[in-house]
Coordinates of C-alpha atoms in Angstrom, one line a residue:
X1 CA 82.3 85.2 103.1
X2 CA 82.7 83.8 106.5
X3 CA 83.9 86.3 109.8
X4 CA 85.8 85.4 112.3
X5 CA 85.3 82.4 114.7
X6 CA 83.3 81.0 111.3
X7 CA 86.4 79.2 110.6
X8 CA 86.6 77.3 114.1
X9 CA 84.3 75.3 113.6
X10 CA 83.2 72.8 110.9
X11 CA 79.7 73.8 110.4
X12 CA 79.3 77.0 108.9
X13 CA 82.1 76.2 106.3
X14 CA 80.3 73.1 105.6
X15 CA 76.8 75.0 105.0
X16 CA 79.1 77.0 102.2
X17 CA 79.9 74.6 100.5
X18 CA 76.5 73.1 100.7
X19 CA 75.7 76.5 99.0
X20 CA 78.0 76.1 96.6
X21 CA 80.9 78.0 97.2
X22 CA 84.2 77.6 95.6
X23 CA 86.1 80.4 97.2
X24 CA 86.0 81.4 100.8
X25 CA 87.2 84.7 102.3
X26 CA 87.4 84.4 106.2
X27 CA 87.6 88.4 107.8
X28 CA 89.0 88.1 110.8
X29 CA 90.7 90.2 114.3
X30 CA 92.5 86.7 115.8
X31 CA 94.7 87.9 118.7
X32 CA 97.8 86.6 119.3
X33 CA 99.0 84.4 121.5
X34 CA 102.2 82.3 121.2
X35 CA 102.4 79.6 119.3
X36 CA 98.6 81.1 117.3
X37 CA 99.9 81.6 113.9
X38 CA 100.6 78.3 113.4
X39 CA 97.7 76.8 114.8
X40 CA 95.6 79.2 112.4
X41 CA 97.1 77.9 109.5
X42 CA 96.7 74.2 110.4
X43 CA 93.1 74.8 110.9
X44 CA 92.3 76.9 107.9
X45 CA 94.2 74.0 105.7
X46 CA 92.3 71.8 107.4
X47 CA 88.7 72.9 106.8
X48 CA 90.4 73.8 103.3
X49 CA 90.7 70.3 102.6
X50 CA 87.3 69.0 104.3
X51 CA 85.1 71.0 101.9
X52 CA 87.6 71.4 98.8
X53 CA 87.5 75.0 98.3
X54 CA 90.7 77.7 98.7
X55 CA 90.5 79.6 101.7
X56 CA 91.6 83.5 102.0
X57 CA 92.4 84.5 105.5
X58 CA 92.9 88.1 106.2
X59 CA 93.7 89.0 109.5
X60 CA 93.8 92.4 111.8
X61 CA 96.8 94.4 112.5
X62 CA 96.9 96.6 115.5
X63 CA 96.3 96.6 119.2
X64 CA 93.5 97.1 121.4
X65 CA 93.6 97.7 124.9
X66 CA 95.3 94.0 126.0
X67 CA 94.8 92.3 122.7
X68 CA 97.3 92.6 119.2
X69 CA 96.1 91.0 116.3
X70 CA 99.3 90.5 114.4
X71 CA 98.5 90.3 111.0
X72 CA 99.8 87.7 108.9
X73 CA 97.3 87.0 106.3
X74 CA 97.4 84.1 104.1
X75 CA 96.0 81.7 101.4
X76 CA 95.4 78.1 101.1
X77 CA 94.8 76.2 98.0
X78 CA 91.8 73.7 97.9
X79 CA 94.2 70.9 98.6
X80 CA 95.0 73.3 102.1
X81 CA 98.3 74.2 100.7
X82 CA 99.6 77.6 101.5
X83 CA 100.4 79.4 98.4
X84 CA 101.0 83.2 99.7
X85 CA 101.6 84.5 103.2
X86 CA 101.3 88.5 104.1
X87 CA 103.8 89.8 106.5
X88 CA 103.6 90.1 110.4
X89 CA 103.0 93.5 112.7
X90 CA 102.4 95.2 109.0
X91 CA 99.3 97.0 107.4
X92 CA 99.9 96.0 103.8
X93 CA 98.1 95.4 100.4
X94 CA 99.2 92.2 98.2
X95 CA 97.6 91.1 95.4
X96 CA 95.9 87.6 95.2
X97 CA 96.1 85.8 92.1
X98 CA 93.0 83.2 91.0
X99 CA 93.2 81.1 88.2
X100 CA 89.2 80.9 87.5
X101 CA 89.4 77.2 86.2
X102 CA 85.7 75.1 86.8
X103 CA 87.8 74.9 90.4
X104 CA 89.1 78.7 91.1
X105 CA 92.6 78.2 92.0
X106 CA 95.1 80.4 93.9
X107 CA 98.3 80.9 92.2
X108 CA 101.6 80.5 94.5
X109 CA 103.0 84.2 95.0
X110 CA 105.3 85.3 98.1
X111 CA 105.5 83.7 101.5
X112 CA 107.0 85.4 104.4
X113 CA 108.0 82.9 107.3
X114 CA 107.3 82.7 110.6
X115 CA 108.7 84.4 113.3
X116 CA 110.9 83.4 116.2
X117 CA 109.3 82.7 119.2
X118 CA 111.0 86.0 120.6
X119 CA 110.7 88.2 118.0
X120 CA 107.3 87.3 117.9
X121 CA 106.9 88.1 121.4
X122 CA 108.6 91.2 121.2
X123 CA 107.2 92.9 118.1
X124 CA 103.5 92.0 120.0
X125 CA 104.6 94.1 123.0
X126 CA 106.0 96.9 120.8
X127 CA 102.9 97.1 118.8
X128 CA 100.9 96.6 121.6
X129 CA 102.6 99.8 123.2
X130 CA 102.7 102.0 119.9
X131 CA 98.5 101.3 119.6
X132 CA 97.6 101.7 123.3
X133 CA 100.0 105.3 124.2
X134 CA 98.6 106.9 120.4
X135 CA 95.2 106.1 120.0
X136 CA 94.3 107.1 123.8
X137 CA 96.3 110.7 123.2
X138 CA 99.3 110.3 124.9
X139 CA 102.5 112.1 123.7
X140 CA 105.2 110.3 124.6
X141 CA 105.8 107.9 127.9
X142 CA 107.6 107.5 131.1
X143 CA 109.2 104.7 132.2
X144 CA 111.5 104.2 136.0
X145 CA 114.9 102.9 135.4
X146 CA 116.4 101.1 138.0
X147 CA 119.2 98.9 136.7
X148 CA 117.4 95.8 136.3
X149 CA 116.2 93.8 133.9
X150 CA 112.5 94.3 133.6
X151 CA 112.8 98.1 133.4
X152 CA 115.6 97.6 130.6
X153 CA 113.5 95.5 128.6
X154 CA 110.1 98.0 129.4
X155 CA 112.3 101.2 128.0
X156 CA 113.9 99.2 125.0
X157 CA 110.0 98.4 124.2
X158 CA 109.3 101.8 124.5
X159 CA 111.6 103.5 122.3
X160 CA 110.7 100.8 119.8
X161 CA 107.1 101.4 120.1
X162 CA 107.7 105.2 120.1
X163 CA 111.1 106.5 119.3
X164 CA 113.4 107.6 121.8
X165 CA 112.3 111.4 121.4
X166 CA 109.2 110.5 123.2
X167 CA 110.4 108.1 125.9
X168 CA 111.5 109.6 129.5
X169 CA 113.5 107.9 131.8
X170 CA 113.8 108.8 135.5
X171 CA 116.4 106.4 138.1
X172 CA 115.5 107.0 141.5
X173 CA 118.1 105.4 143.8
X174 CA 117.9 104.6 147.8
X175 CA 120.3 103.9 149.9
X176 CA 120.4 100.1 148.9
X177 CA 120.7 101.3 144.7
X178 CA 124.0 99.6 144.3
X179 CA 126.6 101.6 142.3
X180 CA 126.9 98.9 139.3
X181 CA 122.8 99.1 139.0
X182 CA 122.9 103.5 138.5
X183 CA 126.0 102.9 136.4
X184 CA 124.2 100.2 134.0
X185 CA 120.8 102.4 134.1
X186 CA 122.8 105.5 132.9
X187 CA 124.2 102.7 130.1
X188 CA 121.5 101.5 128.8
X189 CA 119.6 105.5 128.9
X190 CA 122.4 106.7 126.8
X191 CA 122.9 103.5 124.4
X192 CA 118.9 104.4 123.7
X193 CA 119.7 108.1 123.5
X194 CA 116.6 108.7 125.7
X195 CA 116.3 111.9 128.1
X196 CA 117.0 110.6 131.3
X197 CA 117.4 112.0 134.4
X198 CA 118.1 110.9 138.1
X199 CA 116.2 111.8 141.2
X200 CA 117.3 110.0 144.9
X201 CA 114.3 109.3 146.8
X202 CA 116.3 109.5 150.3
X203 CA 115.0 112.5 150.9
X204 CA 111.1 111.4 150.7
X205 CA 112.1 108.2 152.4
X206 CA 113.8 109.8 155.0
X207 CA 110.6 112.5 155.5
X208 CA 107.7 109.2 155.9
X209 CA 110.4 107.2 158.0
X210 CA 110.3 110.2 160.2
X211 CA 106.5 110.7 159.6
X212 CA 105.9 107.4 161.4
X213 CA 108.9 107.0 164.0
X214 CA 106.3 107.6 166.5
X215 CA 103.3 105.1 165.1
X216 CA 106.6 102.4 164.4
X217 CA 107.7 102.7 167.5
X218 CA 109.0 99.3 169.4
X219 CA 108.6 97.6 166.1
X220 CA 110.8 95.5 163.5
X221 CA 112.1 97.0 160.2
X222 CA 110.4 94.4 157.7
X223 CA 108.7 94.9 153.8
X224 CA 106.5 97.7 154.7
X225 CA 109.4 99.8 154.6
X226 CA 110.4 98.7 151.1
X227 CA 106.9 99.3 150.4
X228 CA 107.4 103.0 151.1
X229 CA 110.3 103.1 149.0
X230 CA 108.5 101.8 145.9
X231 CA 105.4 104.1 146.5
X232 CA 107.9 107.1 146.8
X233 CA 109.0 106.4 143.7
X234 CA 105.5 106.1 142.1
X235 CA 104.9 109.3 143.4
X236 CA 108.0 110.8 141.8
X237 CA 106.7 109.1 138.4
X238 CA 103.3 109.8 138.3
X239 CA 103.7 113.5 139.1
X240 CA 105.9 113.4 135.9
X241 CA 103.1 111.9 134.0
X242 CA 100.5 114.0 135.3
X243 CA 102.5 117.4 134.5
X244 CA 103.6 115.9 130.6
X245 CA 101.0 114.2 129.6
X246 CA 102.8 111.3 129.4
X247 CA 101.7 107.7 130.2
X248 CA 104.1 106.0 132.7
X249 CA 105.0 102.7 132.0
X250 CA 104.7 99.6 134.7
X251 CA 107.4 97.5 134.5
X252 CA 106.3 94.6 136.7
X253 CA 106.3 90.9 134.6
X254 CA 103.9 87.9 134.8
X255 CA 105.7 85.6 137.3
X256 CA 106.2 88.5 139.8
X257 CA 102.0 89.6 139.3
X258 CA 101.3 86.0 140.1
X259 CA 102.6 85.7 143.4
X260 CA 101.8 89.1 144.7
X261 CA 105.8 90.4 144.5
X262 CA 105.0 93.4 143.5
X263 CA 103.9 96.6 145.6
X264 CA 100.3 98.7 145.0
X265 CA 100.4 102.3 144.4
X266 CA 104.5 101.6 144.0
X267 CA 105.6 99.7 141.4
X268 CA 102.2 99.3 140.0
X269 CA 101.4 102.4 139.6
X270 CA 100.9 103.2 136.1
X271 CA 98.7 103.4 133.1
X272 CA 100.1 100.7 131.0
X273 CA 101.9 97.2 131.8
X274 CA 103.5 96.4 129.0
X275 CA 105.5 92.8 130.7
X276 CA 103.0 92.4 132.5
X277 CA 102.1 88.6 131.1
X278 CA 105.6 88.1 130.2
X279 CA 107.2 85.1 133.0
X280 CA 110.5 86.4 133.9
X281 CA 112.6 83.8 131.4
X282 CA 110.8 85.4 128.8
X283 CA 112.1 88.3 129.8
X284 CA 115.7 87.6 129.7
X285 CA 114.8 85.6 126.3
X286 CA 113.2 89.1 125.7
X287 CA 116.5 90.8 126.5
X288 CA 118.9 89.3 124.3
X289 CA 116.9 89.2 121.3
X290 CA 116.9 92.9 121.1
X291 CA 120.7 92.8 122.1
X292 CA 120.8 90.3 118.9
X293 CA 122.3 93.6 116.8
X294 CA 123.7 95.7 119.1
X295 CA 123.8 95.9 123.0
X296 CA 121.5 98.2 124.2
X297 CA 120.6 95.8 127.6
X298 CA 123.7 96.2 128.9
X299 CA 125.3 92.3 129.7
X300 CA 125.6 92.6 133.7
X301 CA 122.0 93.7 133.5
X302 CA 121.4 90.2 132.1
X303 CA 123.9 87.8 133.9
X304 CA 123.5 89.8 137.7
X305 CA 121.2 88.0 140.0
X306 CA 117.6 89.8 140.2
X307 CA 117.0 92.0 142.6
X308 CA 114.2 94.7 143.9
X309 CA 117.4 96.6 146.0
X310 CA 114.7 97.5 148.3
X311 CA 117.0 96.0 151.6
X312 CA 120.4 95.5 152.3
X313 CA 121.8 92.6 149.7
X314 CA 118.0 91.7 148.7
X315 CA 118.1 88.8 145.8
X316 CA 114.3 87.9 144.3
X317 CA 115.9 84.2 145.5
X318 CA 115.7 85.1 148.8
X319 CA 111.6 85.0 149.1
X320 CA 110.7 83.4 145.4
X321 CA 111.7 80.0 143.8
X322 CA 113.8 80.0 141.3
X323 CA 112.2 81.4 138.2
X324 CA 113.2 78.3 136.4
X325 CA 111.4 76.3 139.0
X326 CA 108.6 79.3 139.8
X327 CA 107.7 80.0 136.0
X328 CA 107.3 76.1 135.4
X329 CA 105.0 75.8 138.0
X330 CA 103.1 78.8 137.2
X331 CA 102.4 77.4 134.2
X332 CA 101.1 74.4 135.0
X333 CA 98.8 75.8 137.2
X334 CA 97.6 79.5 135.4
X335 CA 98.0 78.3 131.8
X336 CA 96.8 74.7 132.3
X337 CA 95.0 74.2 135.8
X338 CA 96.6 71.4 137.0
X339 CA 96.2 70.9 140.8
X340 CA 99.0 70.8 143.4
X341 CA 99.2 67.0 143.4
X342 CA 99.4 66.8 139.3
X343 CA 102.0 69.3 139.7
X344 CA 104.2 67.7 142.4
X345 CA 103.8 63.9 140.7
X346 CA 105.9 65.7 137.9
X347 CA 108.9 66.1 140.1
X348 CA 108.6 69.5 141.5
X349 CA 108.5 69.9 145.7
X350 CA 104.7 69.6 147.1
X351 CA 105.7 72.4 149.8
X352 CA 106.8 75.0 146.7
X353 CA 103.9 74.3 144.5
X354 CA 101.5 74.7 147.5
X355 CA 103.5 78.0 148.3
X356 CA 103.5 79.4 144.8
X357 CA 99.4 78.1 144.0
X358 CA 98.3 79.9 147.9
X359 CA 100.3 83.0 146.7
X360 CA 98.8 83.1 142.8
X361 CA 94.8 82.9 144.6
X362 CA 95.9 85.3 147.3
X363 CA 97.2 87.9 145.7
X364 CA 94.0 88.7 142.7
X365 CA 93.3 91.6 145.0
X366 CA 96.5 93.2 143.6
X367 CA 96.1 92.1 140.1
X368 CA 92.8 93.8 139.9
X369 CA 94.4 96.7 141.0
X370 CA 97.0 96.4 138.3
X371 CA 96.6 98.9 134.8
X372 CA 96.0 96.6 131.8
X373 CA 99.0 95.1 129.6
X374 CA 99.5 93.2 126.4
X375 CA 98.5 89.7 126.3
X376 CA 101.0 87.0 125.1
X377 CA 100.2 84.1 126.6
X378 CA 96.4 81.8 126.3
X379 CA 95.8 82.6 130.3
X380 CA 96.5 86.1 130.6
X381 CA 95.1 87.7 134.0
X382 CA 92.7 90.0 134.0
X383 CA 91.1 89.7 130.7
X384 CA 91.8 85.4 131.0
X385 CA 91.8 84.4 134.2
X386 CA 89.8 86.3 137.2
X387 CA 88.7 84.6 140.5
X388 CA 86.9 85.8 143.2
X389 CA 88.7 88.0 145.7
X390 CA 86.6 86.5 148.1
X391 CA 85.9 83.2 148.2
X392 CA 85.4 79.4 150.1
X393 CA 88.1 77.7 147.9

């Protein structure tokens, strides 16, 4: 019997076979990360091989604050091949079958295959949602609406995770909501079958603008007053939460987090983020695997240029890269560490890299600030990566 992180290495299964052991059970709670199942199975058929012995490896399912262990268990003969495979995201019991020869030897029985990329991705963030809203007491969840992308995708988790009887909706439109954003939010609500419900913040927005006329005075409209508008409608949601008991639902995403685009005690307000290490072209991958049956997402929401609709014809494009150039740099340098020069001598532009890698190490004031969220990627922040707020670098 080996636990865990045993298996890593080459020693301790080596001491077992110096023992004399001829079957090996591994226990273990591996979390994933994309691209992990694989690599566990390479590695278990590997020290399967280097000490001759079949290997059992039976894995955790269930979340844990960031972390999902996604199941997946699986056998490997002492040659290292796989001869059964449990499922994914499922708590079940499956007989193993062992010839007892001089050599025990596993006997070939189901294997279930790997998953997508996305639906791996996504059936993480739903269980990781289900575990963290029911074993911390939470009857249901709440979850703004705006029109957008990354709150369509953070509801269509929800009612996965939970069923649509315990998922809330709430749209607060400004005075920059465009029509086509209220009309798809109301779309995608119904298509769910989620209560839903709409609730202008003009009014609020109206009261602080006139609140601090007088301490505004003489100057420029700029982001502080889309910051109000985000923290009014954090307001609006967490008094929701607070009155039903239910958690509210961030619905910020990885490649926003990084670069600080993303407002405190607005948007971020919440008790669970569950995008929030999800870069944004995951998120439309996200998107149209769970339209892959039936459109729930509706399509403009996919194809219409991103947008916080927080000033008059805002576009994310306007103050970010674009996330196909943003999220590839963001993974060079949060996933991998590569310095700005490595980056740039790959072909990107020295100026945006040194934008984007100033803006990631600036902004870890706001991350620490942010509620916790399931973990899909090797460098998730937070639990991952965490630098100094302050600091001579």
């Amino acid at each position: 019997l080996s636990v865990c992180e045993d298996i890593w290495s080459t020693e301790p299964t080596a001491l077992a076979r110096q023992a004399g052991t001829q079957l090996l059970l591994n226990l273990n709670a591996s979390p994933f990360h994309t691209g992990k199942a694989p690599e566990r199975e390479e590695l278990v058929q590997q020290r399967a091989r280097e000490n001759g012995f079949p290997i059992l490896y039976a894995n955790l399912v269930g979340g844990q604050d960031e972390l999902v262990f996604d199941g997946g268990s699986f056998v490997v003969d002492a040659q290292g091949e796989l001869t059964q495979r449990l499922p994914f995201y499922e708590e079940v019991m499956e007989p193993v079958e062992i010839v007892l020869h001089e050599d025990p030897e596993p006997l070939p029985r189901q294997i279930m295959p790997h998953l997508s990329e996305e639906a791996a991705v996504y059936q993480t963030l739903v269980l990781g949602v289900r575990d963290y809203v029911r074993k911390n007491g939470f009857n249901g969840a709440i979850v703004g609406l705006s029109g957008g992308i990354d709150s369509a995708l953070t509801v269509a988790l929800a009612v996965d995770a939970l069923g649509r009887e315990q998922v809330e909706v709430v749209m607060m439109p400004s005075r920059y909501t465009s029509d086509i954003s209220n009309q798809d939010a109301e779309a995608e609500a119904e298509a769910l079958g989620v209560t839903h419900r709409s609730i202008p913040i003009e009014p609020a927005f109206t009261a602080f603008s006139e609140m601090l006329a007088e301490e505004f005075a003489g100057q420029p409209t700029d982001v502080t007053e889309e910051n109000i508008q985000a923290r009014c409608r954090g307001i609006i949601l967490m008094a929701i939460s607070n009155k039903k008991g239910k958690i509210l639902l961030t619905t910020g995403h990885k490649s926003e987090m990084s670069v600080g685009y993303a407002t405190l005690y607005g948007d971020m307000a919440g008790g669970f983020a569950p995008i929030k290490d999800v870069p944004k072209l995951m998120v439309y991958r996200l998107a149209e695997y769970r339209n892959r049956d039936r459109e729930v997402i509706p399509r403009r929401v996919i194809e219409r240029p991103p947008s916080a609709e927080l000033a008059p014809g805002q576009k994310d494009s306007d103050s970010l890269p674009p996330y196909e150039i943003l999220d590839a740099i963001l993974y060079r340098y949060v996933e991998q560490d590569q310095a700005v020069a490595d980056i740039a001598a790959v072909g990107f532009d020295h100026d945006t890299v040194q934008w984007v890698v100033e803006r990631v190490d600036r902004n870890e004031y706001k991350r620490r600030q942010a509620p916790p969220g399931v973990k899909i990627t090797q460098r998730a922040f937070g639990r991952d990566r965490r630098y100094p707020l302050t600091n001579g670098f």
